[in-house]
Coordinates of C-alpha atoms in Angstrom, one line a residue:
Chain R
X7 CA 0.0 0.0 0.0
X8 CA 2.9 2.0 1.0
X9 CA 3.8 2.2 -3.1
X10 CA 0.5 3.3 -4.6
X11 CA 0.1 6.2 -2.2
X12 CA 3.5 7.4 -3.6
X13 CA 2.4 6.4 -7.3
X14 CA -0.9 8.2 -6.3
X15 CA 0.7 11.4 -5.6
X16 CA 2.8 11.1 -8.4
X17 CA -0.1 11.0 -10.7
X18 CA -1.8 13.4 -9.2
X19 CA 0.7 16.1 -9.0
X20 CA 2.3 15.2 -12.4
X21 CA -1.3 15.5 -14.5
X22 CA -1.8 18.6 -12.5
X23 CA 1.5 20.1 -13.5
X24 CA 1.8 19.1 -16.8
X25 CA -1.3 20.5 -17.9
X26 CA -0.7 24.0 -16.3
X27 CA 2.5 23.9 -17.7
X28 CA 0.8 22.5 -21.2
X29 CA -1.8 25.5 -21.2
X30 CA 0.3 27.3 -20.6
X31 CA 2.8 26.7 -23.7
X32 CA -0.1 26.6 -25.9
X33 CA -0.2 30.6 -25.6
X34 CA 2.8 30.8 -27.3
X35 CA 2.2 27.8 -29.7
X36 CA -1.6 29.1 -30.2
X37 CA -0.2 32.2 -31.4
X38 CA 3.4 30.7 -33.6
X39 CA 0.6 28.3 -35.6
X40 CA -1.6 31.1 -36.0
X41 CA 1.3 33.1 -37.7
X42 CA 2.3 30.2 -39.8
X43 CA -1.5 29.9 -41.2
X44 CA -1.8 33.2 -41.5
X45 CA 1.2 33.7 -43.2
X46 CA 3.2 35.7 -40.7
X47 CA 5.9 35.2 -38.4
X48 CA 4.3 35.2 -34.8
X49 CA 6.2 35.7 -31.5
X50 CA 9.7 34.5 -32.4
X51 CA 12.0 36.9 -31.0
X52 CA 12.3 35.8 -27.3
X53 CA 14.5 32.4 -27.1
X54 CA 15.0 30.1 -30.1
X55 CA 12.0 30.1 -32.2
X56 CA 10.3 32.3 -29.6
X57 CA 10.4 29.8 -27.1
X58 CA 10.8 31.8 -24.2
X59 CA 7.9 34.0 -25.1
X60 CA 5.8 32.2 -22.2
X61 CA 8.0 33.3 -19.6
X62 CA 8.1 37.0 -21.1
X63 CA 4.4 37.2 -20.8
X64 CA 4.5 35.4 -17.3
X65 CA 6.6 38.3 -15.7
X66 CA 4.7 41.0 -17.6
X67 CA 1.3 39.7 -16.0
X68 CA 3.3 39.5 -12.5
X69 CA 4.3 42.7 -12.6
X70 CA 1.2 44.4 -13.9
X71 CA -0.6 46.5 -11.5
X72 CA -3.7 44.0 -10.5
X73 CA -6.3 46.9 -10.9
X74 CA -9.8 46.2 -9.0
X75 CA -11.8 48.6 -10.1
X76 CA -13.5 50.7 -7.0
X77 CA -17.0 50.2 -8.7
X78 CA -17.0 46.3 -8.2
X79 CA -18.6 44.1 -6.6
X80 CA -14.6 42.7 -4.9
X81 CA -15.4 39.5 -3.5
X82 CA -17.2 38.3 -6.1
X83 CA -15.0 39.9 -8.9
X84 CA -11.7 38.2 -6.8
X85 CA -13.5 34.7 -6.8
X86 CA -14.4 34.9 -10.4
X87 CA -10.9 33.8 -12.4
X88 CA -10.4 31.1 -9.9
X89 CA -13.3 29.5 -10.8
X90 CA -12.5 28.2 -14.1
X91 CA -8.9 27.4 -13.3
X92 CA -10.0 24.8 -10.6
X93 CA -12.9 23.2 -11.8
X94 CA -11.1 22.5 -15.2
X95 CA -7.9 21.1 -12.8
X96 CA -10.1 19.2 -11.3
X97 CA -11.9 17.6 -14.4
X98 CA -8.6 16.6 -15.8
X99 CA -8.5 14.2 -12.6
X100 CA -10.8 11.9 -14.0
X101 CA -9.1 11.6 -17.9
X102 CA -7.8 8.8 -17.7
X103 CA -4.4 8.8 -20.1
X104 CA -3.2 5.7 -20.1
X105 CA -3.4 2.3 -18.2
X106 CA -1.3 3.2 -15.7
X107 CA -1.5 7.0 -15.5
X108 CA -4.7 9.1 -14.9
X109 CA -5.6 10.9 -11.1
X110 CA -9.5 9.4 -10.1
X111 CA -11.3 5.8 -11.5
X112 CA -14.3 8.1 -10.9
X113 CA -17.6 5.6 -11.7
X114 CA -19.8 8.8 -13.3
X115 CA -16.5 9.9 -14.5
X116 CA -18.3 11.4 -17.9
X117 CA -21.0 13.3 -15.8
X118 CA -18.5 14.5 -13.7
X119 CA -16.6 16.7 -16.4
X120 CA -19.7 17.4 -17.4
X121 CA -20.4 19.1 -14.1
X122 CA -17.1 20.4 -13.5
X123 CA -17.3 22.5 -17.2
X124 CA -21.1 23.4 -16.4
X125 CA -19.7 25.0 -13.0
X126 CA -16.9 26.7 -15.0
X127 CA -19.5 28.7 -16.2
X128 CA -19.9 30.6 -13.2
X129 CA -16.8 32.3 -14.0
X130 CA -17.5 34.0 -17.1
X131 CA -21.1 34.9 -15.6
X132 CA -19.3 36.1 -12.2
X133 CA -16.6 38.2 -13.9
X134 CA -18.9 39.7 -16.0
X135 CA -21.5 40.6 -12.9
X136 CA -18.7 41.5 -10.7
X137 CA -17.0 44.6 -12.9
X138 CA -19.8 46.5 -13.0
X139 CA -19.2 47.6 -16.6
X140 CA -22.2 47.2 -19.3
X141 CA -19.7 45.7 -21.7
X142 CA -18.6 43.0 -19.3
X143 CA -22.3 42.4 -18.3
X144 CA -22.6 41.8 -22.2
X145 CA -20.4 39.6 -22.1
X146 CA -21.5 37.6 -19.1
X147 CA -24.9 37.5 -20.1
X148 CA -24.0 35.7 -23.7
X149 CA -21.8 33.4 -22.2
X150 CA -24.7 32.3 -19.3
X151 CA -27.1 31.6 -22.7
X152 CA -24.7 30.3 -25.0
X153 CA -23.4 28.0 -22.8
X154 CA -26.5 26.9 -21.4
X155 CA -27.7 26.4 -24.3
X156 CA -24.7 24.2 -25.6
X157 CA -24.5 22.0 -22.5
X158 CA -27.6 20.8 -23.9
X159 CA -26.0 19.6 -27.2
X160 CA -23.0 18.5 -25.2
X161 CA -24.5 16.2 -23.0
X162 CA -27.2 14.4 -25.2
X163 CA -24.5 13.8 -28.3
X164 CA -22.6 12.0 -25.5
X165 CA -25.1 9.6 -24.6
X166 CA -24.7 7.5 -27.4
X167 CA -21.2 6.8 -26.7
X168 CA -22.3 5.9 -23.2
X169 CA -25.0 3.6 -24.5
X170 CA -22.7 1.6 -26.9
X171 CA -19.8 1.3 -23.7
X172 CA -22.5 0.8 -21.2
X173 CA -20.8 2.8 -18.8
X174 CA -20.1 6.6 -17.3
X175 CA -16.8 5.8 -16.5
X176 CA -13.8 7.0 -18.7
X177 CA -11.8 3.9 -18.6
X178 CA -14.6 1.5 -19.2
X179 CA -15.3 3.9 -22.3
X180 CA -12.0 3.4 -23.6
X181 CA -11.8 -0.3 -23.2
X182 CA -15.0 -0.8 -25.1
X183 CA -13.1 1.0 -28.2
X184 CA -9.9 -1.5 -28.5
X185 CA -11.3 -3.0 -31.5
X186 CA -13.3 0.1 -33.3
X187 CA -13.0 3.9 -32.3
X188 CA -16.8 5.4 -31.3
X189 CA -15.9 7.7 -34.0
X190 CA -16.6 5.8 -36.4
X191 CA -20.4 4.5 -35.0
X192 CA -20.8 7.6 -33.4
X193 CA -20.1 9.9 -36.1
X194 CA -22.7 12.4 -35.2
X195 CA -21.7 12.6 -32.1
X196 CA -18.7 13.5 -32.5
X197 CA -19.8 16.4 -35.1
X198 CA -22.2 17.8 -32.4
X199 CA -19.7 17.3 -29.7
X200 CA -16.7 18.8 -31.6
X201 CA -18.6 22.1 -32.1
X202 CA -20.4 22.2 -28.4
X203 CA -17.3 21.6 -26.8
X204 CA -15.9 24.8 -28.8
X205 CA -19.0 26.5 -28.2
X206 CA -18.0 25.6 -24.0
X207 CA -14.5 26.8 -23.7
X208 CA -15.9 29.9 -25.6
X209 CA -12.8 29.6 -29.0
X210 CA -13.5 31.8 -31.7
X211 CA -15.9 31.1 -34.2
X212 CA -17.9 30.9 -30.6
X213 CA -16.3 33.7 -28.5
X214 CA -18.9 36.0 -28.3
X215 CA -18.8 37.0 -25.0
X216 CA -15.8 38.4 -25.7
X217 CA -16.1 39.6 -29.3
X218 CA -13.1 42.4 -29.3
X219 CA -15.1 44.7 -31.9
X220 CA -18.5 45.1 -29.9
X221 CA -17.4 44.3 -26.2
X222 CA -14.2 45.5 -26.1
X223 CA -13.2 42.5 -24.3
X224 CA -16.4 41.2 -23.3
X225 CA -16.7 39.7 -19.3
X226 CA -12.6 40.2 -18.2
X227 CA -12.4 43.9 -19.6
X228 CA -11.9 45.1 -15.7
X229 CA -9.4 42.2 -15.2
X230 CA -5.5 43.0 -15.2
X231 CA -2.7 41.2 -14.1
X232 CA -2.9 37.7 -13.1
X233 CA -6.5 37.4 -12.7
X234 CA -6.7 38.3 -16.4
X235 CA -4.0 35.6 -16.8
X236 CA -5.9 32.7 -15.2
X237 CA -9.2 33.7 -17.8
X238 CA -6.6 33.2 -20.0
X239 CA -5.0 30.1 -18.8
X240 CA -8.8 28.6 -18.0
X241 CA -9.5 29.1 -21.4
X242 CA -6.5 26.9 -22.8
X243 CA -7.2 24.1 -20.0
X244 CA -10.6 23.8 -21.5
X245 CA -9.2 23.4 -24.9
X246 CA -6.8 20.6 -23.6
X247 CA -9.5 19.3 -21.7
X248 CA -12.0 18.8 -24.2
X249 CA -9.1 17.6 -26.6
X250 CA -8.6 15.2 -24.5
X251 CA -12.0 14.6 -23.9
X252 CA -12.8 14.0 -27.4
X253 CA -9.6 11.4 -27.6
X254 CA -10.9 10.1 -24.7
X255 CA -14.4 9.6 -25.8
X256 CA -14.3 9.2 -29.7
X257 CA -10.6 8.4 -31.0
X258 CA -9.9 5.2 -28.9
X259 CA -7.4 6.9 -26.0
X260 CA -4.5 5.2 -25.4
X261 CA -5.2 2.8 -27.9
X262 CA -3.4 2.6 -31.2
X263 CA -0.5 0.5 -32.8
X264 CA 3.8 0.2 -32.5
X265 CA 3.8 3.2 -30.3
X266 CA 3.4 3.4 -26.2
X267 CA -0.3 4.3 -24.9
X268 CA 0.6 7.5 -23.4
X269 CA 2.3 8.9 -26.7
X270 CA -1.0 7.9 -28.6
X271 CA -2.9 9.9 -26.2
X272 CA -1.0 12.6 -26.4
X273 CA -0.5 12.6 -30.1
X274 CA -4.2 12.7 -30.7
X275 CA -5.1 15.2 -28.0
X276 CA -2.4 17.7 -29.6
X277 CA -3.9 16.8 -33.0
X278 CA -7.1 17.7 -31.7
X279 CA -5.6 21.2 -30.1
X280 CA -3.9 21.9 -33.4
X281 CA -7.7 21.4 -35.5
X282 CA -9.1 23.9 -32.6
X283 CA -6.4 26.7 -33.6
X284 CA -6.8 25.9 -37.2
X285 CA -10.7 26.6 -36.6
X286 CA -10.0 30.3 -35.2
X287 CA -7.2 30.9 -38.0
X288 CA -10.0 30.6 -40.6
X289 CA -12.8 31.2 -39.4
X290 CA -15.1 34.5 -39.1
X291 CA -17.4 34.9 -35.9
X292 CA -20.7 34.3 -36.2
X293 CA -23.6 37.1 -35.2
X294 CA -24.9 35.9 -31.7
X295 CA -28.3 35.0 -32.5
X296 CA -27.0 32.8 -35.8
X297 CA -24.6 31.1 -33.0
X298 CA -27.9 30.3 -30.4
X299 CA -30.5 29.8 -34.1
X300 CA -27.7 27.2 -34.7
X301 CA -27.5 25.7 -31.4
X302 CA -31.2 25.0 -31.2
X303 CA -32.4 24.2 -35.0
X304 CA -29.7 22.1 -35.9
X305 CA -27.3 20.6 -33.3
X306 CA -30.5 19.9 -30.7
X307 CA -32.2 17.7 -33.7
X308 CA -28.8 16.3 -34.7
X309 CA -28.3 15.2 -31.7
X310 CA -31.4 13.8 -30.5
X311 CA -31.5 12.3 -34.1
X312 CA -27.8 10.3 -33.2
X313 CA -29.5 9.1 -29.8
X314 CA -32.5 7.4 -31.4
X315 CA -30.8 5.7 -34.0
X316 CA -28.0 4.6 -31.5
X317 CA -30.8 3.3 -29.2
X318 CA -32.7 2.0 -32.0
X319 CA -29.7 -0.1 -33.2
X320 CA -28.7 -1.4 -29.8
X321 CA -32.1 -2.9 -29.0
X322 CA -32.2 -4.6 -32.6
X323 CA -28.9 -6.0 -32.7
X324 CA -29.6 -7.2 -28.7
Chain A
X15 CA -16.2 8.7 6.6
X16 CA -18.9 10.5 9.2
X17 CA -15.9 13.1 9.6
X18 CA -16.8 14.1 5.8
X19 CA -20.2 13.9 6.6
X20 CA -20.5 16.2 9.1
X21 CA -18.3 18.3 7.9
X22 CA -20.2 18.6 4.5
X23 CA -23.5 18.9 6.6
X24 CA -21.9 22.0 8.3
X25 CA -21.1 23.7 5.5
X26 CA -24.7 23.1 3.6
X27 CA -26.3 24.4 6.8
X28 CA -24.5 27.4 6.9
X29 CA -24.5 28.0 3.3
X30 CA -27.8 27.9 3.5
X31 CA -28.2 30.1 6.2
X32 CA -26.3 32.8 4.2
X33 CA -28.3 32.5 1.5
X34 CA -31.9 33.6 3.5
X35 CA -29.8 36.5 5.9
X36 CA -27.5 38.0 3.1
X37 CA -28.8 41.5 1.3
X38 CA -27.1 40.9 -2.0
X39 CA -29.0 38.7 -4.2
X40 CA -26.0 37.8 -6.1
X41 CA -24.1 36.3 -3.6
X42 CA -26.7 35.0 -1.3
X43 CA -26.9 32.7 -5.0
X44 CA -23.5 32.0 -4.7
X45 CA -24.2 30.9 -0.9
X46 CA -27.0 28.9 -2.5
X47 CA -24.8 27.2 -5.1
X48 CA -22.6 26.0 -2.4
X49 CA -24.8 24.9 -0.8
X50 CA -26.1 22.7 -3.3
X51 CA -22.6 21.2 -4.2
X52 CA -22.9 20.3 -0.2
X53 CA -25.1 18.4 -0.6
X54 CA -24.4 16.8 -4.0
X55 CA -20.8 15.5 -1.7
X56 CA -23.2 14.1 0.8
X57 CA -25.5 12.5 -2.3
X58 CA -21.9 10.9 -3.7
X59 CA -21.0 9.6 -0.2
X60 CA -24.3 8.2 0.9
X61 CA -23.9 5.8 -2.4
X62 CA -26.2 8.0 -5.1
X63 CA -23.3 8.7 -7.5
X64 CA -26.1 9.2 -10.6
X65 CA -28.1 11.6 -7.8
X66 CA -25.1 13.8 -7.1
X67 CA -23.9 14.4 -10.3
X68 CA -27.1 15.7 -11.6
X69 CA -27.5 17.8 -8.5
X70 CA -24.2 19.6 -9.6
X71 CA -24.9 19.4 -13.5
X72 CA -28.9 20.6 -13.1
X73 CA -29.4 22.4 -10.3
X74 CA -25.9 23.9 -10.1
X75 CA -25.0 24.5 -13.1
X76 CA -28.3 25.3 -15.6
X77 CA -31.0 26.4 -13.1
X78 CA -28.5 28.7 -10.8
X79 CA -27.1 29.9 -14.0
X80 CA -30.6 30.7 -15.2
X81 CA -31.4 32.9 -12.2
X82 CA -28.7 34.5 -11.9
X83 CA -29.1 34.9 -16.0
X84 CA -32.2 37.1 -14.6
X85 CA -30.8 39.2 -11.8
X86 CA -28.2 40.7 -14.4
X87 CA -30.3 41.5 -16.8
X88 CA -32.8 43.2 -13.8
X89 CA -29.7 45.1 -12.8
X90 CA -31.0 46.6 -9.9
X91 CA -27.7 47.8 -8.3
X92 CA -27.7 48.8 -4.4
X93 CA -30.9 49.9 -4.3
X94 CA -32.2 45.9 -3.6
X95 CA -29.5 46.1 -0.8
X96 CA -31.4 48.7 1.4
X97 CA -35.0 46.9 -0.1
X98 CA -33.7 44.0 1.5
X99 CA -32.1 45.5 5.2
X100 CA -35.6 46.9 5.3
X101 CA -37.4 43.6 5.0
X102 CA -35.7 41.4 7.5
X103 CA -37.0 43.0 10.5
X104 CA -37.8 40.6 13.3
X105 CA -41.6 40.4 13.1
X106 CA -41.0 39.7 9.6
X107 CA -39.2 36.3 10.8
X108 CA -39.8 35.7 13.8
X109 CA -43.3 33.6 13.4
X110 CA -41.9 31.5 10.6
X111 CA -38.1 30.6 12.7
X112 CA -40.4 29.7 15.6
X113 CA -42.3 26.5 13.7
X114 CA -39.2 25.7 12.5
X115 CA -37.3 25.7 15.4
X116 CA -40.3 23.2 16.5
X117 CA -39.4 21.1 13.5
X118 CA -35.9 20.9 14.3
X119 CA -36.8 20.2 17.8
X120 CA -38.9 17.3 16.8
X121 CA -35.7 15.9 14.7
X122 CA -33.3 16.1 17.2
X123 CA -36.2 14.0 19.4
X124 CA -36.5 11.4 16.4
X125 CA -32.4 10.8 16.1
X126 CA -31.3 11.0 19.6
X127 CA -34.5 8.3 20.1
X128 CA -32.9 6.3 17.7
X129 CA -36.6 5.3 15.9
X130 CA -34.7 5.8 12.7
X131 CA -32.1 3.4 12.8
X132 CA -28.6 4.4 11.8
X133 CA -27.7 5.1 8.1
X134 CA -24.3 3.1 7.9
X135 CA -26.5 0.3 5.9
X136 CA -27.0 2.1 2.8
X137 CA -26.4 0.5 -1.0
X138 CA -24.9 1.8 -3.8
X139 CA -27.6 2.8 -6.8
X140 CA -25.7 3.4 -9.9
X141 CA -27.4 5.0 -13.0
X142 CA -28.2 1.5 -14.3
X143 CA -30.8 1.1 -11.2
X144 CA -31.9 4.7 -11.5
X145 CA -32.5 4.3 -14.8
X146 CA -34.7 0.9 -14.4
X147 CA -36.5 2.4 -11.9
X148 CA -37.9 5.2 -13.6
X149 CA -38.4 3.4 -16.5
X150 CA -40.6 1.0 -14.5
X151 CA -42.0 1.5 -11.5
X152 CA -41.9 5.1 -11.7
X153 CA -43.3 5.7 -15.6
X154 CA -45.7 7.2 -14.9
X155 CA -44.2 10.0 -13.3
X156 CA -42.0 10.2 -16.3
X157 CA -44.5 10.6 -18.6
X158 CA -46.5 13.2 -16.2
X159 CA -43.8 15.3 -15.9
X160 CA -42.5 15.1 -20.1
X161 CA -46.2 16.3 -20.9
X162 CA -45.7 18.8 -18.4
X163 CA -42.5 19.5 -19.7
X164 CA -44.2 19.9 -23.2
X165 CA -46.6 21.9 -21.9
X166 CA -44.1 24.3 -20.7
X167 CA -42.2 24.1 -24.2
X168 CA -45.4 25.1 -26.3
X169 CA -46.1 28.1 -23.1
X170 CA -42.5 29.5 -24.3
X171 CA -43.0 29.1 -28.1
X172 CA -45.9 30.4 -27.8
X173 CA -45.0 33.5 -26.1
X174 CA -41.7 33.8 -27.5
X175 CA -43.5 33.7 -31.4
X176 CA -43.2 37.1 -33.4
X177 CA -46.7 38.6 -33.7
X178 CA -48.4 38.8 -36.9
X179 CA -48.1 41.8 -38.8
X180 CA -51.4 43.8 -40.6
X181 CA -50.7 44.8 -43.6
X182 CA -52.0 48.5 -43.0
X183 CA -49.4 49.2 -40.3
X184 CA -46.3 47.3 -41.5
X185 CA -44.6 50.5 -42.2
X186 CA -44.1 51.3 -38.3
X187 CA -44.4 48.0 -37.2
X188 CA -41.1 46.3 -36.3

């Protein structure tokens, strides 16, 4: 017993850090792709290949006056970014990322990232309440609806998946995939998953709430320093996370050929992450009520479509 | 494993408790949501994994979201604050704190009686069981509340549907 405790911790503190340190990289490789796709160079000046760029911006943000603006509300505007930093931490404990390695064997381990990103909510709404600023109460109020409204999507195009494993836990999910990816039955799913779980970590085409040219920044315009930092930092876990979700969930996990489980896992979620960038290279931003018009006409019937055929099938072939 | 209990209990109690006493509507919600995550960790430990996972997911995270979708938009700044100081005066409370206080009174009679027998022999009920039991025993409760649910839906459409326009007056209508 002695061993696992120490294996435990090692899990837990090793998922933990490597993801911060993960998100944390991605805003410098976020914004290096961006460049190359857009044809232009990107951060490349600090460190080889702009590596140290992360760092630069790190001691800029420690160093910035954290402003609170006296018309807040300063408890509430204080608890805001910490939010979505913890619950996303937290839902990365039950991903698991390969036989050996992943935090929590969590029995409703899909439900619970389901609550944990539904709570990360709160953050957006919060920060948006809290600065007492009409553009950050914009902002606030179309992230409450939109996401709302996509958790809907998110959660129904995942029940299929969780009827053809016959389980809410993670690991069981991936064990039912060894011999065919859910992405391939689950097609659909994936689609209306894919764009709900973009829709959830608010990535441009679906960052209205903090649309530059109408908000200004949208729900963390009072935020400076490293509050503003962990809105930023949140949003990049929830990419990760929901890259990793999607491996998780759709693309198998761990599981592929030749090379060790945790290098597949890790290939595909960074695949995944790359798609996501790719996605806000090209793509415009929708006007809000196409984004919600979208939501409700065509993902809710898409997915509710994928659940009764799913059903449908798994009672006939039964 | 009672340690976490009570603990948990403490904290849903005097969540709670902040969430009738507090003048800010905003974060006597936040008191509220708290709460309810309280009590979705007591749900998880008392064997209701399914139970406590909704608790955060619905409650939590859509209804709570909802309301406090409302109170931004109602905006109503500090003005609610002094509203509020104004209505908690004692006679305000004091009839209703009473009968409870007689209810708790009562419980604490029930337990320390021991007439309900201790709660160390509960199961686990996964989703599976949840999911039979509604489906059988309980289907018609389903179905009650999905036509109530519907009826709901068509209420919203209904009132949410862009009005007709007369031809006369669709100059100025918009």
């Amino acid at each position: 017993m002695t061993t696992s405790i120490w294996i435990t911790l090692l899990n837990i503190f090793g998922v933990l850090i490597v993801t911060v340190l993960l998100a944390a990289i991605l805003t410098w490789g976020e914004r290096r792709l961006l460049g190359f796709w857009q044809d232009r160079p990107g951060p490349n000046r600090v460190g080889p290949f702009g590596t140290m760029q992360v760092m630069a911006d790190m001691i800029k943000l420690f160093f910035k006056e954290d402003f609170i603006p006296r018309f807040a509300d300063i408890p509430v505007f204080v608890l805001a970014p910490t939010v979505v930093m913890a619950t996303m931490l937290i839902a990365f404990g039950v991903v698991p990322m390969s036989p050996n390695i992943g935090v929590a064997d969590l029995n409703i381990g899909l439900l619970f990232v389901l609550a944990m990103s539904s709570i990360a909510v709160y953050s957006i709404i919060l920060g948006g309440y809290a600065s007492n600023n009409k553009y950050a109460l914009l902002g606030g109020l179309r992230a409450a609806a939109q996401t709302v409204s996509y958790e809907v999507f998110m959660g129904l195009s995942l029940m299929g998946v969780v009827m053809m494993s016959g389980s809410f836990n993670l690991r069981d999910i991936v064990n039912a995939q060894a011999e065919l990816w859910f992405i391939v039955p689950q097609f659909l799913g994936f689609f209306v998953f894919f764009i709900a779980g973009i829709a959830e970590s608010r990535r441009t085409p679906f960052d209205l709430p903090e649309a530059e040219h109408e908000l200004t920044a949208g729900f963390h315009t009072e935020y400076s320093g490293m509050k503003f930092g962990m809105f930023f930092v949140g949003e990049y876990l929830a990419v990760i996370l929901i890259a990793a979700l999607i491996t998780t969930l759709f693309l198998g996990g761990w599981h592929g050929p030749w090379l060790p489980p945790i290098i597949w896992f890790c290939l595909k979620t960074a695949l995944l992450v790359a798609i996501f960038i790719l996605l806000r290279a090209s793509l415009p931003r929708p006007r809000y009520d196409q984004l919600m018009k979208f939501g409700w006409k065509v993902m809710l019937p898409l997915s509710l479509a994928n659940l009764l055929a799913t059903a449908g099938v798994l009672l006939w072939t039964a | 494993m009672n340690f976490i209990f009570y603990i948990t209990a403490a904290i849903a109690v005097a969540a709670t408790t902040m969430v009738i006493f507090h003048r800010n509507a905003v974060h006597a919600l936040l008191y509220l949501v708290t709460s309810l995550l309280a009590i979705a960790v007591i749900f998880y430990q008392f064997g209701a994994p399914l139970a406590a996972a909704l608790e955060v997911i619905i409650y939590a995270g859509a209804i709570m979201v909802l309301i406090i979708f409302v109170i931004m938009m109602l905006n109503q700044g500090d003005s609610t604050v002094v509203q509020e100081q104004a209505w908690l005066q004692p006679r305000t409370w004091i009839g209703p704190a009473l009968l409870s206080a007689l209810l708790l009174v009562q419980l604490i009679l029930l337990v320390s009686n021991g007439q309900i027998s201790s709660t160390q022999t509960f199961h686990y009920i996964g989703p599976k069981q949840v999911g039979i039991a509604l489906f059988s025993h309980y289907v018609l409760a389903v179905e009650l509340a999905s036509m109530l649910l519907l009826a709901g839906l068509v209420g919203a459409f209904h009132l949410a549907r862009r009005k007709k326009i007369n031809p006369g007056e669709s100059s100025n209508a918009n």
